[in-house]
Short mmCIF file of C-alpha atoms and ligand atoms in Angstrom, two decimals:
data_model
loop_
_atom_site.label_atom_id
_atom_site.label_comp_id
_atom_site.label_asym_id
_atom_site.label_seq_id
_atom_site.Cartn_x
_atom_site.Cartn_y
_atom_site.Cartn_z
CA MET A 28 -46.09 38.17 37.28
CA LYS A 29 -42.62 39.24 38.25
CA SER A 30 -41.50 35.63 38.53
CA LEU A 31 -43.08 34.84 35.14
CA PHE A 32 -40.97 37.61 33.57
CA ALA A 33 -37.97 36.35 35.42
CA ALA A 34 -38.61 32.82 34.13
CA LEU A 35 -39.10 34.12 30.58
CA PHE A 36 -35.90 36.14 30.87
CA MET A 37 -34.00 33.12 32.13
CA PHE A 38 -35.41 31.08 29.27
CA LEU A 39 -34.23 33.66 26.72
CA VAL A 40 -30.79 33.81 28.27
CA ALA A 41 -30.60 30.02 28.32
CA SER A 42 -31.59 29.70 24.64
CA LEU A 43 -29.11 32.41 23.71
CA CYS A 44 -26.38 30.48 25.47
CA LEU A 45 -27.44 27.28 23.68
CA CYS A 46 -27.23 29.10 20.36
CA VAL A 47 -23.59 29.94 20.95
CA ARG A 48 -23.10 26.43 22.37
CA ILE A 49 -21.04 27.86 25.17
CA THR A 50 -22.27 28.31 28.65
CA ALA A 51 -20.32 30.62 30.85
CA ASP A 52 -20.87 29.81 34.45
CA SER A 53 -19.04 30.78 37.56
CA GLN A 54 -17.07 27.55 37.23
CA ASN A 55 -15.75 28.29 33.77
CA PRO A 56 -15.40 31.97 32.99
CA LEU A 57 -15.80 32.82 29.31
CA PHE A 58 -13.58 35.31 27.53
CA ASN A 59 -14.78 36.30 24.08
CA VAL A 60 -12.04 37.82 21.93
CA MET A 61 -14.68 40.14 20.41
CA ASN A 62 -14.89 41.90 23.77
CA TYR A 63 -11.19 42.72 23.52
CA GLY A 64 -11.37 44.72 20.31
CA ALA A 65 -10.98 41.94 17.73
CA LYS A 66 -12.62 42.78 14.41
CA GLY A 67 -12.79 39.32 12.85
CA ASP A 68 -13.08 40.78 9.36
CA GLY A 69 -10.09 38.89 7.94
CA GLN A 70 -8.36 42.20 7.11
CA SER A 71 -7.59 43.99 10.36
CA ASP A 72 -4.70 42.73 12.47
CA ASP A 73 -6.37 41.14 15.50
CA SER A 74 -3.11 40.10 17.19
CA LYS A 75 -3.33 42.74 19.93
CA ALA A 76 -6.85 41.68 20.91
CA PHE A 77 -5.71 38.05 21.10
CA LEU A 78 -2.75 38.89 23.31
CA LYS A 79 -5.00 40.96 25.56
CA VAL A 80 -7.64 38.26 25.97
CA TRP A 81 -4.89 35.71 26.55
CA GLN A 82 -3.60 37.71 29.54
CA ASP A 83 -7.02 37.44 31.17
CA VAL A 84 -7.54 33.79 30.21
CA CYS A 85 -4.11 32.73 31.39
CA GLY A 86 -4.40 34.80 34.53
CA ALA A 87 -7.90 33.60 35.47
CA THR A 88 -7.84 31.98 38.87
CA LYS A 89 -11.32 30.38 38.99
CA GLY A 90 -12.53 27.26 37.15
CA SER A 91 -11.43 26.39 33.63
CA PRO A 92 -11.38 29.58 31.59
CA ILE A 93 -12.69 29.43 28.04
CA LEU A 94 -11.27 31.61 25.29
CA LEU A 95 -14.02 31.95 22.71
CA ILE A 96 -13.05 32.71 19.12
CA PRO A 97 -16.51 32.94 17.63
CA ASN A 98 -17.93 31.24 14.59
CA GLY A 99 -18.58 33.11 11.36
CA LYS A 100 -15.56 35.38 11.71
CA THR A 101 -12.02 35.35 10.32
CA PHE A 102 -9.21 36.68 12.43
CA LEU A 103 -5.97 37.85 10.83
CA LEU A 104 -3.07 37.17 13.15
CA GLN A 105 0.57 38.18 12.86
CA PRO A 106 3.03 35.68 14.35
CA ILE A 107 1.84 35.31 17.91
CA ALA A 108 2.87 33.44 21.05
CA PHE A 109 0.48 32.39 23.80
CA LYS A 110 2.67 31.70 26.78
CA GLY A 111 2.15 30.13 30.20
CA ALA A 112 2.44 29.18 32.86
CA CYS A 113 -1.23 29.94 33.46
CA LYS A 114 -3.05 30.14 36.76
CA SER A 115 -5.72 27.47 36.20
CA ALA A 116 -5.18 23.75 35.71
CA THR A 117 -6.99 23.67 32.36
CA ILE A 118 -7.70 26.18 29.63
CA ASN A 119 -10.08 25.72 26.71
CA VAL A 120 -9.43 27.58 23.50
CA GLN A 121 -12.75 27.28 21.66
CA LEU A 122 -11.74 27.99 18.10
CA GLN A 123 -15.06 28.14 16.30
CA GLY A 124 -14.11 30.78 13.76
CA ASP A 125 -11.16 30.93 11.39
CA LEU A 126 -7.60 32.11 11.90
CA VAL A 127 -5.72 33.36 8.86
CA ALA A 128 -2.02 34.18 8.47
CA PRO A 129 -0.80 37.30 6.71
CA GLN A 130 0.40 36.96 3.13
CA ARG A 131 4.15 36.71 2.87
CA VAL A 132 4.38 40.16 1.24
CA ASN A 133 3.20 41.55 4.56
CA ALA A 134 5.32 39.19 6.52
CA TRP A 135 8.39 41.24 7.27
CA LYS A 136 7.45 40.97 10.92
CA TRP A 137 8.09 37.23 10.82
CA GLN A 138 11.79 37.76 10.20
CA ASP A 139 11.82 40.87 12.32
CA ASN A 140 11.24 39.01 15.56
CA GLY A 141 13.22 35.98 14.50
CA ARG A 142 10.27 33.60 14.81
CA ASP A 143 9.90 30.56 12.66
CA THR A 144 6.38 29.94 13.91
CA TRP A 145 3.07 31.56 13.15
CA ILE A 146 1.01 30.54 16.20
CA GLU A 147 2.79 29.22 19.27
CA PHE A 148 1.49 27.87 22.57
CA SER A 149 4.13 27.20 25.19
CA ASP A 150 4.46 26.18 28.84
CA ILE A 151 0.72 25.56 29.33
CA SER A 152 -0.65 22.53 31.16
CA GLY A 153 -4.13 21.20 30.47
CA LEU A 154 -4.59 23.14 27.25
CA VAL A 155 -7.65 22.08 25.23
CA VAL A 156 -7.95 23.47 21.70
CA ASN A 157 -11.07 22.54 19.73
CA GLY A 158 -14.30 24.02 18.39
CA GLY A 159 -14.62 23.12 14.71
CA GLY A 160 -12.72 26.16 13.39
CA LYS A 161 -10.10 26.48 10.69
CA ILE A 162 -6.46 27.55 10.69
CA ASP A 163 -5.29 28.87 7.32
CA GLY A 164 -1.52 29.38 6.97
CA GLN A 165 -1.68 31.09 3.54
CA GLY A 166 1.24 28.90 2.52
CA ALA A 167 0.99 29.54 -1.22
CA SER A 168 2.74 32.87 -0.66
CA TRP A 169 5.76 30.97 0.73
CA TRP A 170 5.95 27.70 -1.19
CA LYS A 171 7.57 29.05 -4.36
CA CYS A 172 10.06 31.42 -2.84
CA CYS A 173 11.43 30.61 0.51
CA SER A 174 13.58 28.05 2.21
CA GLU A 175 12.89 29.36 5.73
CA SER A 176 9.13 29.09 6.01
CA PRO A 177 7.32 29.11 9.34
CA THR A 178 5.44 26.29 11.05
CA ALA A 179 1.76 27.17 11.35
CA LEU A 180 0.94 25.87 14.83
CA TYR A 181 3.59 25.00 17.40
CA PHE A 182 3.07 23.52 20.86
CA HIS A 183 6.04 23.49 23.20
CA ASN A 184 6.09 22.14 26.75
CA CYS A 185 2.31 21.68 26.96
CA GLN A 186 1.50 18.69 29.20
CA ASN A 187 -1.96 17.12 28.84
CA LEU A 188 -2.60 18.91 25.59
CA GLN A 189 -5.86 18.04 23.84
CA LEU A 190 -6.19 19.13 20.24
CA SER A 191 -9.29 18.13 18.31
CA ASN A 192 -12.04 19.02 15.90
CA LEU A 193 -10.19 21.52 13.75
CA THR A 194 -9.24 21.99 10.11
CA HIS A 195 -5.72 23.07 9.17
CA ILE A 196 -4.96 24.20 5.65
CA ASN A 197 -2.03 25.45 3.58
CA SER A 198 0.70 25.87 6.14
CA PRO A 199 3.91 27.54 4.91
CA LYS A 200 5.78 24.53 6.42
CA ASN A 201 4.63 21.94 9.05
CA HIS A 202 0.97 22.36 9.91
CA ILE A 203 1.41 21.26 13.53
CA SER A 204 4.61 20.72 15.53
CA ILE A 205 4.50 19.19 18.97
CA ASN A 206 7.65 19.43 21.06
CA SER A 207 8.10 18.40 24.69
CA CYS A 208 4.38 17.78 25.23
CA SER A 209 3.65 14.57 27.10
CA SER A 210 0.35 12.85 27.90
CA SER A 211 -1.51 14.44 25.02
CA HIS A 212 -4.44 13.53 22.80
CA ILE A 213 -4.77 14.64 19.19
CA SER A 214 -7.92 13.66 17.34
CA ASN A 215 -10.46 14.54 14.70
CA LEU A 216 -8.34 16.87 12.65
CA HIS A 217 -8.47 17.56 8.94
CA ILE A 218 -5.19 18.72 7.46
CA PHE A 219 -5.03 19.75 3.83
CA ALA A 220 -2.37 21.22 1.57
CA PRO A 221 -1.68 20.59 -2.12
CA GLU A 222 0.26 17.44 -3.02
CA ASP A 223 3.08 19.55 -4.53
CA SER A 224 3.43 22.04 -1.66
CA PRO A 225 6.95 21.67 -0.19
CA ASN A 226 7.59 20.59 3.42
CA THR A 227 3.96 20.81 4.46
CA ASP A 228 4.09 17.98 7.01
CA GLY A 229 0.83 17.31 8.81
CA ILE A 230 2.00 16.66 12.37
CA ASP A 231 5.59 16.53 13.63
CA ILE A 232 6.26 15.13 17.07
CA SER A 233 9.53 15.43 18.97
CA ALA A 234 10.69 14.96 22.56
CA SER A 235 7.21 13.81 23.59
CA SER A 236 5.77 10.67 25.12
CA ASN A 237 2.39 9.13 25.88
CA ILE A 238 0.63 10.67 22.93
CA ILE A 239 -2.55 9.34 21.34
CA ILE A 240 -3.21 10.41 17.78
CA GLU A 241 -6.43 9.21 16.20
CA ASN A 242 -8.98 9.86 13.56
CA LEU A 243 -7.20 12.21 11.22
CA GLU A 244 -7.75 13.01 7.59
CA MET A 245 -4.55 14.25 5.98
CA LYS A 246 -3.74 15.30 2.45
CA THR A 247 -0.43 17.12 2.35
CA GLY A 248 2.74 17.73 0.35
CA ASP A 249 5.07 15.97 2.81
CA ASP A 250 4.88 13.50 5.72
CA CYS A 251 1.39 13.07 7.15
CA ILE A 252 2.99 12.35 10.53
CA ALA A 253 6.68 12.37 11.43
CA ILE A 254 8.03 11.08 14.74
CA ASN A 255 11.38 12.55 15.70
CA THR A 256 13.93 11.94 18.41
CA GLU A 257 13.25 11.61 22.15
CA SER A 258 9.74 10.32 21.44
CA SER A 259 8.13 7.23 22.94
CA PHE A 260 4.77 5.61 23.67
CA ILE A 261 2.97 7.14 20.76
CA ASN A 262 -0.14 5.42 19.38
CA ILE A 263 -1.40 6.47 15.98
CA THR A 264 -4.73 4.97 14.86
CA ASP A 265 -7.39 5.57 12.24
CA VAL A 266 -5.45 7.97 10.06
CA ALA A 267 -6.30 8.40 6.39
CA CYS A 268 -3.15 9.74 4.69
CA GLY A 269 -2.77 10.73 1.06
CA PRO A 270 -1.64 12.42 -0.92
CA GLY A 271 1.44 12.88 1.24
CA HIS A 272 4.70 11.17 2.14
CA GLY A 273 3.24 8.67 4.59
CA ILE A 274 3.92 8.12 8.28
CA SER A 275 7.62 8.42 9.09
CA ILE A 276 9.82 7.60 11.99
CA GLY A 277 12.56 10.16 11.46
CA SER A 278 14.54 11.25 9.85
CA LEU A 279 16.74 10.35 12.82
CA GLY A 280 20.42 10.95 13.42
CA GLU A 281 20.96 14.10 11.39
CA ASN A 282 24.31 15.80 12.07
CA GLY A 283 25.50 12.89 14.18
CA GLU A 284 22.48 13.12 16.51
CA TYR A 285 22.00 10.44 19.19
CA ALA A 286 18.39 9.51 18.44
CA LYS A 287 16.00 7.74 20.80
CA VAL A 288 12.61 6.56 19.59
CA GLU A 289 10.66 3.62 20.99
CA GLU A 290 7.18 2.20 21.57
CA ILE A 291 5.48 3.67 18.52
CA HIS A 292 2.30 1.85 17.48
CA VAL A 293 0.59 2.63 14.21
CA ARG A 294 -2.72 0.87 13.55
CA ASN A 295 -5.55 1.04 11.03
CA CYS A 296 -4.03 3.69 8.82
CA SER A 297 -4.57 4.04 5.09
CA PHE A 298 -2.20 5.39 2.46
CA THR A 299 -3.73 6.54 -0.79
CA GLY A 300 -1.42 7.64 -3.58
CA THR A 301 1.35 8.46 -1.11
CA GLN A 302 5.11 8.73 -1.76
CA ASN A 303 5.70 6.28 1.09
CA GLY A 304 3.56 4.17 3.35
CA VAL A 305 5.22 3.37 6.66
CA ARG A 306 8.82 4.54 6.73
CA ILE A 307 11.79 4.49 9.08
CA LYS A 308 14.47 6.88 7.89
CA THR A 309 17.88 7.44 9.48
CA TRP A 310 20.88 9.54 8.49
CA GLU A 311 24.28 8.02 7.98
CA GLY A 312 26.57 9.13 10.79
CA GLY A 313 23.82 9.20 13.44
CA SER A 314 23.60 6.97 16.50
CA GLY A 315 21.09 5.84 19.13
CA TYR A 316 18.09 3.64 18.42
CA ALA A 317 14.60 3.22 16.98
CA ARG A 318 12.96 0.14 18.47
CA LYS A 319 9.71 -1.49 19.54
CA ILE A 320 7.70 -0.11 16.66
CA THR A 321 4.59 -1.81 15.21
CA PHE A 322 2.62 -1.11 12.07
CA GLU A 323 -0.66 -3.04 11.99
CA ASP A 324 -3.72 -3.08 9.75
CA ILE A 325 -2.19 -0.89 7.11
CA HIS A 326 -4.29 -0.30 4.00
CA LEU A 327 -2.49 0.66 0.80
CA ILE A 328 -4.04 2.13 -2.30
CA THR A 329 -1.48 2.78 -5.04
CA ALA A 330 1.16 3.77 -2.50
CA LYS A 331 4.81 4.11 -3.48
CA ASN A 332 7.38 2.55 -1.11
CA PRO A 333 4.66 0.98 1.07
CA VAL A 334 7.12 -0.54 3.57
CA ILE A 335 10.51 1.07 3.77
CA ILE A 336 13.47 1.22 6.13
CA ASP A 337 16.06 3.61 4.74
CA GLN A 338 19.27 3.76 6.75
CA HIS A 339 21.28 5.26 3.93
CA TYR A 340 19.63 8.66 3.96
CA ASN A 341 22.46 11.06 3.26
CA PRO A 342 21.55 13.91 0.94
CA ARG A 343 24.28 16.10 2.42
CA ASN A 344 27.01 13.48 2.41
CA ALA A 345 27.36 13.30 6.20
CA ALA A 346 29.81 11.09 8.12
CA ARG A 347 29.16 7.42 7.35
CA ASN A 348 30.88 5.88 10.33
CA SER A 349 27.82 5.03 12.45
CA THR A 350 24.11 4.39 12.30
CA VAL A 351 20.97 4.53 14.41
CA LYS A 352 20.18 0.98 15.59
CA VAL A 353 16.83 -0.22 14.23
CA SER A 354 15.33 -3.25 16.00
CA GLU A 355 12.07 -4.91 17.07
CA ILE A 356 10.01 -3.60 14.19
CA THR A 357 6.79 -5.48 13.38
CA TYR A 358 4.61 -5.16 10.29
CA ARG A 359 1.34 -7.07 10.60
CA ARG A 360 -1.60 -7.17 8.19
CA VAL A 361 -0.27 -4.78 5.58
CA HIS A 362 -2.59 -5.13 2.61
CA GLY A 363 -3.25 -3.38 -0.67
CA THR A 364 -1.58 -2.11 -3.79
CA SER A 365 1.82 -0.63 -4.49
CA ALA A 366 2.65 1.79 -7.30
CA VAL A 367 6.25 0.50 -7.36
CA GLU A 368 7.49 -3.05 -7.85
CA ASN A 369 9.91 -2.88 -4.90
CA ALA A 370 7.05 -2.85 -2.39
CA ILE A 371 9.12 -3.84 0.63
CA LYS A 372 12.53 -2.25 1.00
CA LEU A 373 14.57 -3.03 4.11
CA ASP A 374 17.75 -1.09 3.47
CA CYS A 375 19.62 -1.29 6.78
CA GLY A 376 22.95 0.11 7.93
CA ASN A 377 26.13 -1.62 6.78
CA SER A 378 27.63 -2.07 10.22
CA ILE A 379 25.03 -3.31 12.69
CA GLY A 380 22.07 -3.79 10.36
CA CYS A 381 18.47 -4.08 11.57
CA THR A 382 17.45 -6.89 13.91
CA ASN A 383 14.18 -8.51 14.91
CA ILE A 384 12.31 -7.28 11.87
CA VAL A 385 9.04 -9.22 11.72
CA LEU A 386 6.57 -9.23 8.84
CA GLU A 387 3.33 -11.20 9.21
CA ASP A 388 0.32 -11.44 6.97
CA ILE A 389 1.51 -9.11 4.24
CA ASN A 390 -0.24 -8.91 0.88
CA ILE A 391 0.99 -6.11 -1.32
CA THR A 392 0.22 -6.49 -5.00
CA SER A 393 1.04 -4.14 -7.84
CA SER A 394 -1.41 -1.43 -8.79
CA VAL A 395 -0.25 -1.94 -12.39
CA PRO A 396 -2.01 -4.91 -13.99
CA GLY A 397 0.38 -7.69 -14.96
CA LYS A 398 3.23 -6.41 -12.75
CA ASN A 399 4.59 -8.22 -9.70
CA THR A 400 5.92 -6.78 -6.50
CA TYR A 401 9.11 -7.83 -4.74
CA ALA A 402 10.95 -7.32 -1.47
CA SER A 403 14.57 -6.21 -1.15
CA CYS A 404 16.83 -6.36 1.89
CA ASN A 405 20.22 -5.06 2.87
CA ASN A 406 21.55 -6.33 6.19
CA ALA A 407 18.03 -6.95 7.54
CA HIS A 408 17.53 -9.70 10.11
CA GLY A 409 14.28 -11.18 11.33
CA ARG A 410 11.48 -13.36 10.02
CA SER A 411 8.40 -13.26 7.87
CA SER A 412 5.32 -15.37 7.40
CA LEU A 413 2.37 -15.33 5.02
CA SER A 414 3.82 -12.71 2.82
CA THR A 415 3.17 -11.61 -0.74
CA PRO A 416 5.65 -10.75 -2.07
CA ASN A 417 8.00 -13.34 -0.61
CA ILE A 418 10.56 -11.87 1.73
CA SER A 419 13.19 -14.52 1.27
CA CYS A 420 15.91 -11.88 1.63
CA LEU A 421 15.36 -11.50 5.39
CA TYR A 422 18.12 -13.30 7.34
CA ASN A 423 16.94 -15.40 10.21
C1 NAG B 11 -16.80 20.26 16.71
O1 NAG B 11 -17.08 21.60 17.06
C2 NAG B 11 -18.37 22.03 16.65
C3 NAG B 11 -18.50 23.51 16.96
O2 NAG B 11 -18.21 23.76 18.30
C4 NAG B 11 -19.42 21.21 17.38
O3 NAG B 11 -20.69 21.56 16.95
C5 NAG B 11 -19.18 19.73 17.09
O4 NAG B 11 -20.04 18.96 17.86
C6 NAG B 11 -17.75 19.35 17.43
N1 NAG B 11 -17.50 17.97 16.97
C7 NAG B 11 -16.91 17.09 17.76
C8 NAG B 11 -16.69 15.72 17.15
O5 NAG B 11 -16.54 17.34 18.90
C1 NAG B 12 -0.81 1.69 22.41
O1 NAG B 12 -0.72 0.59 21.56
C2 NAG B 12 -0.18 -0.57 22.20
C3 NAG B 12 0.00 -1.64 21.14
O2 NAG B 12 -1.18 -1.82 20.41
C4 NAG B 12 -1.12 -0.99 23.32
O3 NAG B 12 -0.57 -2.10 23.99
C5 NAG B 12 -1.27 0.18 24.29
O4 NAG B 12 -2.22 -0.17 25.28
C6 NAG B 12 -1.74 1.40 23.58
N1 NAG B 12 -1.74 2.53 24.51
C7 NAG B 12 -2.77 3.35 24.63
C8 NAG B 12 -2.62 4.42 25.64
O5 NAG B 12 -3.77 3.24 23.96
C1 NAG B 13 -10.05 2.62 10.46
O1 NAG B 13 -9.84 4.00 10.21
C2 NAG B 13 -10.84 4.60 9.41
C3 NAG B 13 -10.44 6.05 9.20
O2 NAG B 13 -9.32 6.10 8.38
C4 NAG B 13 -12.18 4.50 10.10
O3 NAG B 13 -13.18 5.05 9.27
C5 NAG B 13 -12.50 3.05 10.38
O4 NAG B 13 -13.70 2.96 11.13
C6 NAG B 13 -11.37 2.41 11.18
N1 NAG B 13 -11.62 0.98 11.31
C7 NAG B 13 -11.56 0.34 12.47
C8 NAG B 13 -11.83 -1.12 12.41
O5 NAG B 13 -11.35 0.92 13.52
C1 NAG B 14 31.80 9.84 13.17
O1 NAG B 14 32.42 10.90 12.49
C2 NAG B 14 32.09 12.18 12.99
C3 NAG B 14 32.69 13.21 12.07
O2 NAG B 14 33.95 12.85 11.65
C4 NAG B 14 32.62 12.29 14.44
O3 NAG B 14 32.25 13.54 14.95
C5 NAG B 14 31.95 11.21 15.26
O4 NAG B 14 32.43 11.20 16.56
C6 NAG B 14 32.17 9.83 14.63
N1 NAG B 14 31.33 8.86 15.36
C7 NAG B 14 31.76 7.64 15.69
C8 NAG B 14 30.78 6.77 16.42
O5 NAG B 14 32.87 7.24 15.44
C1 NAG B 15 -3.74 -10.62 -2.05
O1 NAG B 15 -4.48 -9.54 -2.56
C2 NAG B 15 -4.94 -9.79 -3.89
C3 NAG B 15 -5.55 -8.50 -4.40
O2 NAG B 15 -6.48 -8.00 -3.51
C4 NAG B 15 -5.91 -10.96 -3.86
O3 NAG B 15 -6.36 -11.23 -5.15
C5 NAG B 15 -5.20 -12.17 -3.28
O4 NAG B 15 -6.10 -13.24 -3.14
C6 NAG B 15 -4.58 -11.87 -1.94
N1 NAG B 15 -3.75 -12.96 -1.53
C7 NAG B 15 -3.85 -13.51 -0.32
C8 NAG B 15 -2.91 -14.63 -0.03
O5 NAG B 15 -4.69 -13.16 0.49
C1 NAG B 16 7.02 -17.78 -2.20
O1 NAG B 16 7.69 -18.78 -1.47
C2 NAG B 16 6.98 -19.98 -1.40
C3 NAG B 16 7.71 -20.92 -0.48
O2 NAG B 16 9.10 -20.83 -0.68
C4 NAG B 16 6.80 -20.56 -2.81
O3 NAG B 16 6.03 -21.71 -2.76
C5 NAG B 16 6.09 -19.53 -3.68
O4 NAG B 16 6.03 -19.97 -5.01
C6 NAG B 16 6.82 -18.21 -3.63
N1 NAG B 16 5.99 -17.22 -4.34
C7 NAG B 16 6.49 -16.37 -5.20
C8 NAG B 16 5.52 -15.41 -5.81
O5 NAG B 16 7.68 -16.33 -5.48
#
């Protein structure tokens, strides 16, 4: 009888655990933020509870600790930083519920502590963030007023970061910034902000290498993905971008920066109604290089500037004496429709120009019936084959 009750009890416990989809075992201790005083009502400031639970999660010495942010609740967080180094080799932040930023009217604290980030994770190895939850930056309260808006989610010095299965909406500025995080995997994210919301990049990467980005749905007011300096070996596949400003390398070389970007591979990405498709953008006066970059299987639906290299970016009239060297850039199987006639624009620096630019199997037609598309070049060197429009301007 006793053992029957015990079995029944175990069964109940097991089904309860299944319901929450999280099993805490001795291997992986579970820390539920609700047990640390979080309200999850979307009104109360839950920052203290999050910092408290983080201390225990980060300090846990056994297994892979799990920080559970439960489903069905909304947690209001002031600007907050989750810092390492942590004791265990991996940490799972199970974000099943929603995180919401304060409205800007209540945001004096942002300036107060000099942060330009809402949620920051830094110096953590083996961080896994997933769980199907939503991160809402409440950007509308910033977009109309402010030049210094915060990034919603910022990862700094997080090796082996895994970020997946989340929805990010309405960031004041960039939705996600990744800086100095190598060997990371970013997948299955939905990132949404209105087409006219300023500077709401989807994902910005800098100073990072060996990053896989795949399976993203992005509709934003600025770049879907931007790759900045000191970045290499980044593969971006299966991204649906648009509205937005496309996938950008750069801008590189601002304020005379020595930029280094190489081995970036973009494949099977679509651009629907975007301001740009695949873009390489460098400031006049910069130096360094962007090289070994491929764009393959690119699908365009009424995209403006589908293929663009812009080495004359200079809104602030910077020094014009140098340029970032752009070379070994391949565009292969770029198909679809352009909303502008100048579908391919290779506008390279006056001094060294771009070299080894290869375009193969390109077919970009106009989205406007009866219009043609054309390619333009300035100091671009390389070759093309099977291209509509003709790229006769490319020097061999
Ligand atoms: C996303 O997270 C939810 C909630 O934890 C889970 O049910 C679902 O299976 C996850 N999806 C993927 C693709 O991992
Ligand atoms: C990245 O893409 C390149 C070019 O397609 C490929 O050779 C390389 O194996 C890919 N790397 C990873 C880690 O998938
Ligand atoms: C290309 O990416 C889309 C998502 O944008 C995906 O649905 C599709 O399966 C991918 N195609 C291939 C051949 O991988
Ligand atoms: C270009 O001009 C800037 C500002 O005058 C100067 O700082 C920089 O050293 C120059 N660079 C080169 C490569 O001459
Ligand atoms: C280019 O695309 C257009 C529109 O889809 C199509 O009609 C045309 O046959 C394609 N041209 C080539 C050479 O594939
Ligand atoms: C493109 O170039 C080829 C070969 O020079 C020529 O036969 C063809 O008519 C050109 N097409 C257009 C649209 O200019």
